[in-house]
Coordinates of C-alpha atoms (C1' of nucleotides) in Angstrom, one line a residue:
Chain A
M1 CA 0.0 0.0 0.0
P2 CA 1.9 3.1 -1.2
A3 CA 2.0 6.2 0.8
N4 CA 0.6 8.2 -2.1
L5 CA -2.6 6.3 -2.5
G6 CA -4.8 9.3 -1.9
M7 CA -3.0 11.3 -4.5
A8 CA -3.0 8.5 -7.0
V9 CA -6.8 8.1 -6.7
V10 CA -7.4 11.8 -7.2
L11 CA -5.1 11.8 -10.3
K12 CA -6.9 8.7 -11.7
R13 CA -10.3 10.5 -11.5
L14 CA -9.2 13.8 -12.8
G15 CA -6.2 13.3 -15.1
V16 CA -6.2 13.1 -18.8
P17 CA -4.6 9.8 -19.7
T18 CA -1.7 9.8 -22.1
T19 CA 0.4 6.9 -23.4
Y20 CA 4.1 7.2 -23.8
A21 CA 6.2 4.8 -25.9
K22 CA 9.5 3.3 -24.6
G23 CA 12.1 6.0 -24.1
T24 CA 9.7 8.9 -24.7
E25 CA 10.1 12.0 -22.6
I26 CA 7.2 12.7 -20.2
F27 CA 8.6 16.0 -19.0
C28 CA 11.9 17.8 -19.3
Q29 CA 14.4 19.1 -16.8
D30 CA 14.3 22.9 -16.4
Q31 CA 10.8 23.0 -17.8
Q32 CA 8.0 24.8 -16.0
A33 CA 6.5 22.4 -13.5
D34 CA 2.8 23.1 -13.4
L35 CA 1.6 19.6 -14.1
I36 CA 1.9 16.5 -11.9
Y37 CA 1.7 13.0 -13.3
G38 CA 0.1 9.8 -12.0
L39 CA 1.6 6.7 -13.4
T40 CA -1.2 4.2 -14.0
A41 CA 0.6 1.6 -16.1
G42 CA 4.1 0.8 -17.0
A43 CA 7.3 2.2 -15.5
A44 CA 9.4 5.4 -15.8
R45 CA 12.7 7.0 -14.7
T46 CA 13.7 10.5 -13.8
T47 CA 17.1 11.6 -15.1
R48 CA 19.3 14.6 -14.9
M49 CA 22.1 15.3 -17.5
L50 CA 25.3 17.1 -16.9
S51 CA 26.5 19.5 -19.6
D52 CA 29.0 16.9 -20.9
G53 CA 26.4 14.1 -21.2
R54 CA 26.9 12.3 -18.0
R55 CA 23.6 11.1 -16.7
Q56 CA 22.2 10.5 -13.2
I57 CA 19.0 8.7 -12.7
G58 CA 17.0 10.0 -9.7
D59 CA 14.6 7.1 -9.3
F60 CA 12.4 4.6 -10.9
Y61 CA 8.6 4.8 -10.8
Y62 CA 5.9 2.2 -11.2
S63 CA 2.1 2.0 -11.6
G64 CA 0.5 4.0 -8.7
D65 CA 3.4 6.4 -8.2
V66 CA 3.2 10.1 -8.7
I67 CA 5.9 12.0 -10.6
G68 CA 6.6 15.6 -11.2
L69 CA 6.0 16.9 -7.7
E70 CA 9.7 16.7 -6.8
T71 CA 10.4 20.2 -7.8
C72 CA 9.7 23.9 -7.1
A73 CA 9.0 26.1 -10.1
Q74 CA 11.0 24.1 -12.6
H75 CA 11.6 20.4 -12.9
R76 CA 15.0 19.4 -11.7
F77 CA 14.8 16.1 -13.5
S78 CA 13.4 14.9 -16.8
A79 CA 11.1 11.9 -16.8
E80 CA 11.0 9.2 -19.4
A81 CA 9.1 6.1 -20.0
L82 CA 11.0 2.9 -19.4
D83 CA 8.5 0.9 -21.5
I84 CA 5.1 1.8 -22.8
C85 CA 3.2 3.4 -20.0
T86 CA 0.1 5.5 -19.4
V87 CA 0.2 8.7 -17.4
R88 CA -2.5 10.9 -16.1
A89 CA -1.5 14.6 -15.9
V90 CA -3.3 17.2 -13.8
R91 CA -2.6 20.9 -13.5
L92 CA -1.3 21.4 -10.0
S93 CA -3.1 24.7 -9.6
S94 CA -6.5 23.2 -10.5
L95 CA -5.8 20.3 -8.2
R96 CA -5.1 22.7 -5.4
A97 CA -8.2 24.7 -6.0
L98 CA -10.2 21.5 -5.8
G99 CA -8.5 20.2 -2.7
V100 CA -9.8 22.8 -0.3
D101 CA -12.2 20.4 1.1
G102 CA -10.0 17.3 1.4
G103 CA -6.5 16.8 2.7
F104 CA -4.9 17.8 -0.5
E105 CA -2.0 19.6 1.2
S106 CA -1.2 16.6 3.3
A107 CA -1.4 14.3 0.3
V108 CA 1.1 16.5 -1.5
W109 CA 3.3 16.4 1.6
A110 CA 3.1 12.6 1.8
V111 CA 4.3 12.3 -1.8
T112 CA 7.1 14.8 -1.3
R113 CA 8.2 13.2 2.0
R114 CA 8.3 9.7 0.4
E115 CA 10.4 11.2 -2.4
L116 CA 12.8 12.7 0.1
E117 CA 13.2 9.5 2.0
R118 CA 14.0 7.5 -1.1
T119 CA 16.5 10.2 -2.2
Q120 CA 18.2 10.2 1.2
A121 CA 18.6 6.4 1.0
H122 CA 19.9 6.8 -2.5
L123 CA 22.4 9.3 -1.2
L124 CA 23.9 6.9 1.2
V125 CA 24.4 4.3 -1.6
L126 CA 26.1 6.8 -3.9
G127 CA 28.3 8.3 -1.2
R128 CA 29.6 5.4 0.8
K129 CA 29.0 2.0 -0.8
S130 CA 31.2 -0.1 -3.1
A131 CA 30.1 -1.3 -6.5
C132 CA 29.2 -4.7 -5.2
E133 CA 27.2 -3.2 -2.3
R134 CA 25.4 -0.8 -4.6
V135 CA 24.2 -3.6 -6.9
A136 CA 23.3 -5.8 -4.0
S137 CA 21.2 -3.0 -2.4
F138 CA 19.6 -2.4 -5.7
L139 CA 18.5 -5.9 -6.3
L140 CA 17.4 -6.2 -2.7
N141 CA 15.2 -3.2 -3.1
I142 CA 13.7 -4.4 -6.3
A143 CA 13.0 -7.8 -4.8
N144 CA 11.5 -6.3 -1.7
Q145 CA 9.4 -3.5 -3.1
G146 CA 7.0 -5.6 -5.1
L147 CA 6.9 -8.9 -3.4
E148 CA 3.2 -9.3 -4.2
Q149 CA 3.5 -7.9 -7.7
H150 CA 5.7 -10.6 -9.2
E151 CA 3.8 -13.2 -11.1
H152 CA 3.7 -16.1 -8.8
G153 CA 7.0 -18.1 -9.0
S154 CA 8.7 -16.0 -11.7
G155 CA 10.5 -13.8 -9.2
P156 CA 11.2 -10.0 -9.4
S157 CA 11.8 -8.4 -12.7
L158 CA 13.8 -5.4 -13.8
A159 CA 11.9 -2.7 -15.7
M160 CA 15.2 -1.0 -16.6
S161 CA 18.2 -1.7 -18.8
R162 CA 21.8 -2.3 -17.4
Q163 CA 22.6 1.3 -18.6
D164 CA 19.8 2.6 -16.4
M165 CA 21.0 0.6 -13.4
A166 CA 24.5 2.0 -14.0
D167 CA 23.3 5.6 -14.2
Y168 CA 21.2 5.1 -11.1
L169 CA 24.0 3.6 -9.1
G170 CA 26.8 5.9 -10.3
L171 CA 28.7 3.1 -12.0
T172 CA 29.4 2.0 -15.5
I173 CA 27.4 -0.7 -17.3
E174 CA 30.4 -3.0 -17.3
T175 CA 30.8 -2.8 -13.6
V176 CA 27.1 -3.5 -13.0
S177 CA 27.3 -6.5 -15.3
R178 CA 30.4 -7.8 -13.5
M179 CA 28.8 -7.5 -10.1
I180 CA 25.7 -9.3 -11.2
T181 CA 27.9 -12.1 -12.6
H182 CA 29.8 -12.1 -9.3
L183 CA 26.6 -12.3 -7.2
Q184 CA 25.5 -15.2 -9.4
A185 CA 28.8 -17.0 -8.9
L186 CA 28.3 -16.7 -5.2
K187 CA 24.9 -18.3 -5.6
I188 CA 23.2 -15.4 -4.0
V189 CA 21.0 -14.4 -6.9
E190 CA 20.1 -16.3 -10.1
F191 CA 19.2 -14.6 -13.3
T192 CA 16.8 -16.5 -15.5
S193 CA 17.0 -13.8 -18.2
F194 CA 18.4 -10.3 -18.5
R195 CA 15.4 -8.9 -16.8
H196 CA 14.3 -11.6 -14.4
F197 CA 16.1 -12.9 -11.3
H198 CA 15.5 -14.8 -8.2
V199 CA 17.1 -14.3 -4.7
T200 CA 18.5 -17.6 -3.5
R201 CA 20.2 -16.4 -0.3
W202 CA 18.4 -13.4 1.2
D203 CA 20.7 -13.3 4.3
A204 CA 23.8 -13.1 2.2
L205 CA 22.3 -10.5 -0.1
L206 CA 21.3 -8.4 2.9
L207 CA 24.8 -8.7 4.3
L208 CA 26.4 -7.6 1.0
A209 CA 24.1 -4.7 0.7
A210 CA 25.8 -3.3 3.9
Chain B
M1 CA 15.9 35.0 2.2
P2 CA 15.5 31.4 3.0
A3 CA 12.3 29.5 2.0
N4 CA 11.7 28.5 5.6
L5 CA 11.4 31.9 7.0
G6 CA 7.9 31.5 8.2
M7 CA 8.7 28.3 10.0
A8 CA 11.8 29.8 11.5
V9 CA 9.8 32.6 12.9
V10 CA 7.3 30.3 14.5
L11 CA 10.0 28.2 16.0
K12 CA 11.7 31.2 17.4
R13 CA 8.6 32.3 19.2
L14 CA 7.6 29.0 20.5
G15 CA 10.7 26.8 20.9
V16 CA 12.6 26.1 24.0
P17 CA 16.2 27.3 23.4
T18 CA 18.9 24.8 24.1
T19 CA 22.7 25.1 23.6
Y20 CA 24.8 22.3 22.2
A21 CA 28.6 22.1 22.4
K22 CA 30.8 21.3 19.4
G23 CA 30.2 17.7 18.3
T24 CA 27.2 17.2 20.5
E25 CA 24.3 15.2 19.2
I26 CA 21.0 17.1 18.7
F27 CA 19.0 14.1 17.8
C28 CA 19.9 10.5 16.8
Q29 CA 19.1 8.4 13.7
D30 CA 16.3 5.9 14.2
Q31 CA 15.0 7.9 17.1
Q32 CA 11.4 8.9 17.3
A33 CA 10.9 12.1 15.3
D34 CA 8.3 14.1 17.2
L35 CA 10.4 17.3 17.6
I36 CA 11.6 19.7 15.0
Y37 CA 14.4 22.0 15.6
G38 CA 15.1 25.6 14.5
L39 CA 18.7 26.5 14.4
T40 CA 19.1 30.1 15.7
A41 CA 22.9 30.3 16.0
G42 CA 25.8 28.2 15.0
A43 CA 26.0 25.4 12.5
A44 CA 25.1 21.7 12.4
R45 CA 25.4 18.6 10.2
T46 CA 23.1 15.6 9.6
T47 CA 24.9 12.2 9.4
R48 CA 24.0 8.7 8.8
M49 CA 26.3 5.8 9.8
L50 CA 26.6 2.4 8.1
S51 CA 27.1 -0.6 10.4
D52 CA 30.8 -0.7 9.8
G53 CA 31.4 2.9 10.7
R54 CA 31.4 4.5 7.3
R55 CA 29.7 7.9 7.5
Q56 CA 27.6 10.0 5.1
I57 CA 26.8 13.6 5.8
G58 CA 23.4 14.6 4.5
D59 CA 23.7 18.3 4.7
F60 CA 25.0 21.3 6.7
Y61 CA 22.7 23.7 8.4
Y62 CA 23.1 27.3 9.5
S63 CA 21.3 29.8 11.6
G64 CA 17.7 30.2 10.3
D65 CA 17.5 26.6 9.0
V66 CA 15.1 24.0 10.3
I67 CA 16.2 20.5 11.0
G68 CA 14.4 17.3 12.0
L69 CA 11.5 17.5 9.6
E70 CA 13.3 15.4 7.0
T71 CA 11.8 12.2 8.2
C72 CA 8.7 10.2 8.7
A73 CA 8.1 8.5 12.0
Q74 CA 11.8 8.1 12.8
H75 CA 14.8 10.3 12.0
R76 CA 16.8 8.8 9.1
F77 CA 19.8 10.9 10.1
S78 CA 21.4 12.0 13.3
A79 CA 22.1 15.7 13.8
E80 CA 25.2 17.1 15.5
A81 CA 26.5 20.6 16.3
L82 CA 29.4 21.7 14.2
D83 CA 30.4 24.3 16.7
I84 CA 28.5 25.7 19.7
C85 CA 25.0 26.4 18.6
T86 CA 21.6 27.2 20.0
V87 CA 18.5 25.3 18.9
R88 CA 14.8 25.8 19.6
A89 CA 12.9 22.6 19.7
V90 CA 9.1 22.4 19.2
R91 CA 6.9 19.4 19.4
L92 CA 5.5 18.8 15.9
S93 CA 2.1 17.8 17.1
S94 CA 1.6 21.0 19.2
L95 CA 2.9 23.1 16.3
R96 CA 0.3 21.4 14.0
A97 CA -2.5 22.1 16.5
L98 CA -1.5 25.7 16.6
G99 CA -1.2 26.1 12.9
V100 CA -4.8 25.6 12.0
D101 CA -5.1 29.4 11.6
G102 CA -2.0 30.0 9.6
G103 CA -0.3 28.3 6.7
F104 CA 1.4 25.7 8.8
E105 CA 1.0 22.9 6.3
S106 CA 2.5 25.0 3.5
A107 CA 5.4 26.0 5.7
V108 CA 6.1 22.4 6.5
W109 CA 5.9 21.6 2.8
A110 CA 8.3 24.5 1.9
V111 CA 10.9 23.2 4.3
T112 CA 10.5 19.6 3.1
R113 CA 10.7 20.7 -0.6
R114 CA 13.8 22.7 0.0
E115 CA 15.4 19.7 1.7
L116 CA 14.4 17.6 -1.3
E117 CA 15.9 20.0 -3.8
R118 CA 19.2 20.1 -1.9
T119 CA 19.3 16.4 -1.6
Q120 CA 18.7 15.9 -5.3
A121 CA 21.5 18.3 -6.2
H122 CA 23.7 16.4 -3.7
L123 CA 22.8 13.2 -5.5
L124 CA 24.1 14.4 -8.8
V125 CA 27.4 15.3 -7.2
L126 CA 27.9 11.9 -5.5
G127 CA 26.7 9.9 -8.5
R128 CA 28.5 11.5 -11.4
K129 CA 31.2 14.0 -10.4
S130 CA 34.9 13.5 -10.0
A131 CA 36.8 14.4 -6.8
C132 CA 37.9 17.7 -8.2
E133 CA 34.4 18.6 -9.4
R134 CA 33.0 17.6 -6.1
V135 CA 35.3 19.9 -4.1
A136 CA 34.8 22.7 -6.6
S137 CA 31.0 22.4 -6.4
F138 CA 31.2 22.4 -2.7
L139 CA 33.4 25.5 -2.4
L140 CA 31.2 27.3 -5.0
N141 CA 28.1 26.5 -3.0
I142 CA 29.6 27.7 0.2
A143 CA 30.9 30.9 -1.4
N144 CA 27.5 31.5 -3.1
Q145 CA 25.1 30.7 -0.3
G146 CA 26.2 33.3 2.2
L147 CA 27.5 36.1 0.0
E148 CA 26.1 38.6 2.5
Q149 CA 26.9 36.7 5.6
H150 CA 30.7 36.8 5.3
E151 CA 32.3 39.5 7.3
H152 CA 33.2 42.2 4.8
G153 CA 36.3 41.3 3.0
S154 CA 37.2 38.2 4.9
G155 CA 35.5 35.9 2.3
P156 CA 33.5 32.7 2.9
S157 CA 34.3 30.5 5.8
L158 CA 33.9 26.7 6.3
A159 CA 32.0 25.7 9.5
M160 CA 33.1 22.1 9.0
S161 CA 36.3 20.1 9.2
R162 CA 38.0 18.4 6.3
Q163 CA 36.6 15.1 7.6
D164 CA 33.1 16.5 7.4
M165 CA 33.7 17.7 3.9
A166 CA 35.0 14.3 2.9
D167 CA 32.0 12.5 4.4
Y168 CA 29.7 14.9 2.7
L169 CA 31.3 14.5 -0.7
G170 CA 31.9 10.8 -0.5
L171 CA 35.6 11.1 -0.6
T172 CA 38.5 10.6 1.9
I173 CA 40.0 13.4 3.8
E174 CA 43.3 13.1 1.9
T175 CA 41.6 13.5 -1.5
V176 CA 39.7 16.6 -0.3
S177 CA 43.0 18.1 0.9
R178 CA 44.7 17.3 -2.3
M179 CA 42.0 18.8 -4.4
I180 CA 42.0 22.0 -2.4
T181 CA 45.8 22.2 -2.9
H182 CA 45.2 21.6 -6.6
L183 CA 42.6 24.4 -6.8
Q184 CA 45.0 26.7 -5.1
A185 CA 47.9 25.8 -7.4
L186 CA 45.6 26.7 -10.3
K187 CA 45.0 30.1 -8.6
I188 CA 41.3 29.5 -8.6
V189 CA 40.8 29.7 -4.8
E190 CA 43.0 30.9 -2.1
F191 CA 42.9 29.7 1.5
T192 CA 43.9 32.2 4.1
S193 CA 43.5 29.6 6.8
F194 CA 42.1 26.1 7.1
R195 CA 38.6 27.5 7.4
H196 CA 38.7 30.7 5.4
F197 CA 39.1 31.1 1.6
H198 CA 38.6 33.4 -1.2
V199 CA 37.5 32.7 -4.8
T200 CA 40.0 34.4 -7.2
R201 CA 38.5 33.0 -10.5
W202 CA 34.8 32.4 -10.3
D203 CA 34.5 31.5 -14.0
A204 CA 37.1 28.8 -13.7
L205 CA 35.6 27.5 -10.5
L206 CA 32.2 27.3 -12.1
L207 CA 33.7 25.4 -15.0
L208 CA 35.4 22.9 -12.8
A209 CA 32.3 22.3 -10.8
A210 CA 30.8 20.9 -14.0
Chain C
dC1 C1' 56.9 24.4 25.7
dG2 C1' 54.8 20.1 24.9
dA3 C1' 50.8 17.0 23.8
dA4 C1' 46.9 16.0 21.1
dC5 C1' 44.6 16.9 17.1
dT6 C1' 43.9 18.4 12.3
dT7 C1' 45.8 19.0 7.8
dT8 C1' 49.0 18.2 4.2
dT9 C1' 52.1 15.5 1.5
dG10 C1' 54.2 11.2 -0.4
dA11 C1' 54.2 6.4 -2.3
dA12 C1' 52.1 2.0 -3.2
dC13 C1' 48.0 -0.3 -4.1
dC14 C1' 43.4 -1.4 -5.7
dC15 C1' 38.8 -0.8 -7.3
dC16 C1' 36.6 0.8 -10.9
dT17 C1' 36.8 2.6 -15.6
dT18 C1' 38.1 2.5 -20.3
dC19 C1' 38.6 0.4 -24.5
dA20 C1' 38.0 -3.5 -27.2
dA21 C1' 36.1 -7.9 -28.6
dC22 C1' 32.7 -11.3 -28.3
dA23 C1' 28.0 -13.1 -27.1
dT24 C1' 23.2 -12.8 -26.8
dC25 C1' 18.7 -11.2 -27.8
dA26 C1' 14.8 -8.9 -30.6
dG27 C1' 13.0 -7.6 -34.7
dT28 C1' 12.7 -7.9 -39.9
dG29 C1' 12.4 -9.8 -44.2
dG30 C1' 13.8 -13.4 -47.3
Chain D
dC1 C1' 12.6 -21.3 -40.3
dC2 C1' 16.8 -19.0 -40.7
dA3 C1' 19.9 -15.3 -42.1
dC4 C1' 20.7 -10.7 -41.3
dT5 C1' 21.1 -6.6 -38.5
dG6 C1' 21.2 -3.5 -34.7
dA7 C1' 20.7 -3.1 -29.8
dT8 C1' 21.9 -4.9 -25.5
dG9 C1' 24.8 -7.5 -22.4
dT10 C1' 29.1 -9.9 -21.0
dT11 C1' 34.0 -10.7 -20.7
dG12 C1' 38.9 -9.5 -20.9
dA13 C1' 43.1 -6.6 -20.3
dA14 C1' 45.2 -2.3 -19.5
dG15 C1' 45.1 2.2 -17.3
dG16 C1' 43.9 5.8 -14.0
dG17 C1' 41.6 8.1 -10.1
dG18 C1' 41.0 7.7 -5.5
dT19 C1' 42.2 5.1 -1.4
dT20 C1' 45.3 3.4 1.9
dC21 C1' 49.1 3.6 4.8
dA22 C1' 52.7 6.3 6.7
dA23 C1' 55.0 10.3 8.0
dA24 C1' 55.7 15.3 8.3
dA25 C1' 53.9 19.9 9.1
dG26 C1' 50.8 23.0 11.1
dT27 C1' 47.4 24.2 14.7
dT28 C1' 45.2 24.5 19.4
dC29 C1' 45.2 24.4 24.0
dG30 C1' 46.8 22.8 28.5

DNA sequence: CGAACTTTTGAACCCCTTCAACATCAGTGG
DNA sequence: CCACTGATGTTGAAGGGGTTCAAAAGTTCG
């Protein structure tokens, strides 16, 4: 049960649904941030580019999540579809006008706070963890976050490419690949395909995640 | 003019002032988060420790800033005084009860949002910048943030130690020291003491900060 | 002055990156 | 179905940026 359920419900009732193809931009960094977006199907990423092309991924979002609230006047990140996904956009000002009756402010705060918490956890990973620990933490999070969502028996799945993982974890694609190979050699995880895996030793994974 | 002025004013009127000595803990990570803290003098840092002792600093705070709101039920970071500082603590629930009349919710949101913005900027630094770029960004931020605050002519000052800088930037103390030496050799900054410096070439510093 | 701490500097090492080649997968059309 | 093609992922070897370890220099405070 995500913390932003209330917000997600509002967006679902009010928003205009739009479909974005894989890799398409939902909104752009430095753009005016007057819309917020409820993800109702598929998955998305938020990214920020440095002037020379280096890329940092802020977070990954799934059905039920709210994107676009993470900023002030302008978006600090761009958002792009990881695969085909449908998004419902609502003008923030009209939402606010409507929310006088209900706990709109608190819903906004809940989403923002959740965002902050995730970003702070991310900060710790980028600042003080080794490549192996980063990948282990990442896989652990993925495996934990949607324990119910996985099709029964198939195990957790990765909505993003290796490059996306690398840009999220502050590593190169090669290092990510090597660490996954390493974790498999240790019999801690097992990949059934590029995008699907299976945790065989939760205790060891938790330990390696530091 | 900080975004949390409204909140700071409220805290100043209501809070019980407490003084903390250098290095003292203001609140502790994983502790119940029912108080929020208005910093009215001095400077503080928020830190999070990994089990093996590695430390990540979340941010640095100065007079006028609000600390302790960055979490949900429990603090995700500890807070400690960088030097002697006075803090006014207010119980969040009592503040909320009182705020029915004024824009308390929006003040809370403003503080949280500002926190999120800073954390997101920090994320980019830790994820994708080199040691030199990290130190350059850091010095640039310090020099920019309190342009008026510096005693006239003396230039910006660092409230934190090299170790604090290192733990904020995800580096070692030696690397931070080397990068500062390097920037001085390039005549981009000039340190008059360990804690005081002076930007001699803003353009070059901006460029190096990436 | 002397002791404890912080900062700087030096040298060797290592983790991650870089560059390159190979492997695998998905989509297309023959 | 299979060959072809481009995108994605893996593996290997060499190089570099940052760390580690050690020692010197500077600072603070008794």
